[in-house]
Amino acid sequence: MIITLLLSVAFYPTTTTTTSALQHVGGPPPTSALQHVGGPPPPPQTRQARRAIPLPIGLPKSPTAVTQSKRMKLGKVTRSLAEHAWHRASPVSRLLLLTSVTALVASKALTVRVPFLLQKCVDSAGRDVLRSATIAYVFARLSTVLASEARSLCYAFASQQATRSYARALFQKMLDLGGKFHSEHPTGLLSVAFSRGARGFQTLLFQLLFSVLPTLVELGLSATLLSRRFGSRIGATTLLTFALYAAFTAIVVDKRVKVKRRLVELDNAKSAYLVDALANYETVQLFDGQAPEAFRFDAFLTRMRTAFVASSRYNSILNIGQAVIFGTGLAACLVMCDKDLVAVNGLLLQLAQPMAFLGYTVSEIRQAVVDVTVTEDILSRPGPPAGAVSDLPPTPPAIRFENVTKAYGHDLQPALRGATFEAPAGKLTVLAGASGSGKSTALRLIAKLDDPTDGRILLTFDDPIDLDNVDSRAARRAMGFVPQSPQLFDETAEWNLRYGDFQATDDRIREALRAAKLDHIPLDARLGERAVKLSGGERQRLAVARALLRKPLLLCADEPTSAADAQTERALLEAITHTNATVIVVAHRLAALAPLADHLVVFDKGKVLQAGTHADLLQQQPNGLYASLWYAATANASSTPVLAI
């Protein structure tokens, strides 16, 4: 009965559906949210002025929509615990975990004997057996401590190995998931989900093995010992007391967990908002937005304060109720006990210590289950399809789009609409068109960062291969990619370059730096977060050097020279165009690049409008879209190409 109650407390279903924390945050801001929180002068306090600063938009969808009207995915969580703590564990970790559990049982068996040994010492006062009774009592207490410490030491290694296995699997899964997942889940929320999930895994393992299990063992041993020594009435009273204790805890903890869940949602939303605000600190400072941002951030803090006070109130009710129930049960047991009051009192008080933390234990378990359920949802998501083709021929491929459409949602216009074009093998193809016409989307589809909504993309070597059938990693191993906004790590220049080829020699790295005109940067120089220690042009050149180091069969570059001066642009274009790869470049600065292109593809509103060589497009369609783009690009620039054709 006690076991059933404890488990029902931990996994008691509720009828509340988790909602976005910022749906709670929405609505009129609290008064305290309008108080000045440092920075520039606070915004005006009139109703009209407050309306001018909207509260944060609704919380983006969390990594999983946890519906509390159904039982939590206890089976999935339990299987995950078993997988990482046992099935994936090394033989040493398994042995240590078994040793830890054995030491726990031994410790509890000794613990229930200690009060009776103390009683024996008291009863033996003034007798010859006092010495042996005292030695037995001291030895039992010492053995209890030794067994407990042995349990802790063995568990520390085993649990850290299990947590390491879980955290590594989760980290790798997050990196494997595609662009759709990451576009729907902000980095701030994923960071919070990761930290909470890893911590929840460790908490769940500890609480189940070393809080719930030892409490159940000690309660069973104590009730059995009391029944055998003093009769079944005392044993039954002990079980009834702790059954009521657990039931009362179930009711109050269920109320408190709802409040704590809201507190966690608000904390997640606050963390995501904080990350976003700090990542855009330059924009905040440039537009004097400190006060509005503080105003919006304080909305989270105010609601967190309210939820925290409510949680504390339930905690006080829980502690008082537990004390009343235990005190009543203890008094009843002592009244029924004719003798051995010291032993019975000591045993029940000793048992009360772990039971006093029952509310905390249950709350921790339930929260850990919620956190691990979120990360289990991430782990259970299908990764990129393996693809039937895992090895590509070592020759530059031709790329062909056949009626490709890419839509990002029902409320947005498709980025590509029936696009059909070809990039010849080993040649330079330039994608031209106005901003938002679908050029960058085409590159993302080639790199398998997104999947087409309709149509297909073919890689043609000797025979055409559908890109959907190519393993993502195999495709990217053959590819170099230069994004429009270079993404660099807060690491050294060498580490960022080695992402192009982790096996590259130092000579090859220096050669790539020279080609990108970056040989003045020390390889051991740390670049800072988002490479803020480099200029925009240097970040762009480093991304080009990284792609060139890869020696790709296919090189895709999105505006690779947009932040470069004319001289650097000339050097970068020479490095890019003199590779043996199939090169596809998105370009707005047509004056420098278009004359070098073997093939041009012109996009307009997601469709391919024109295709051909630079000369053909100007001569055959002098009033076409490409001609207008070309003349606009060269109106204020020299008509002489950067490199001789």
Short mmCIF file of C-alpha atoms in Angstrom, two decimals, residues 74-89 162 166 201 204-205:
data_model
loop_
_atom_site.label_atom_id
_atom_site.label_comp_id
_atom_site.label_asym_id
_atom_site.label_seq_id
_atom_site.Cartn_x
_atom_site.Cartn_y
_atom_site.Cartn_z
CA LEU A 74 6.86 7.13 -17.44
CA GLY A 75 7.69 4.05 -19.49
CA LYS A 76 9.89 6.03 -21.88
CA VAL A 77 11.66 7.79 -19.01
CA THR A 78 12.23 4.51 -17.16
CA ARG A 79 13.62 2.87 -20.29
CA SER A 80 15.96 5.81 -20.77
CA LEU A 81 17.22 5.48 -17.19
CA ALA A 82 17.81 1.77 -17.66
CA GLU A 83 19.49 2.27 -21.03
CA HIS A 84 22.06 4.83 -19.89
CA ALA A 85 22.56 3.63 -16.30
CA TRP A 86 22.79 -0.07 -17.15
CA HIS A 87 22.63 -1.21 -20.79
CA ARG A 88 25.17 1.33 -22.10
CA ALA A 89 27.24 1.26 -18.91
CA ALA A 162 25.16 7.48 -16.82
CA TYR A 166 22.66 10.76 -21.56
CA PHE A 201 18.04 12.62 -15.47
CA LEU A 204 15.57 11.04 -11.14
CA LEU A 205 18.27 8.39 -10.88
#
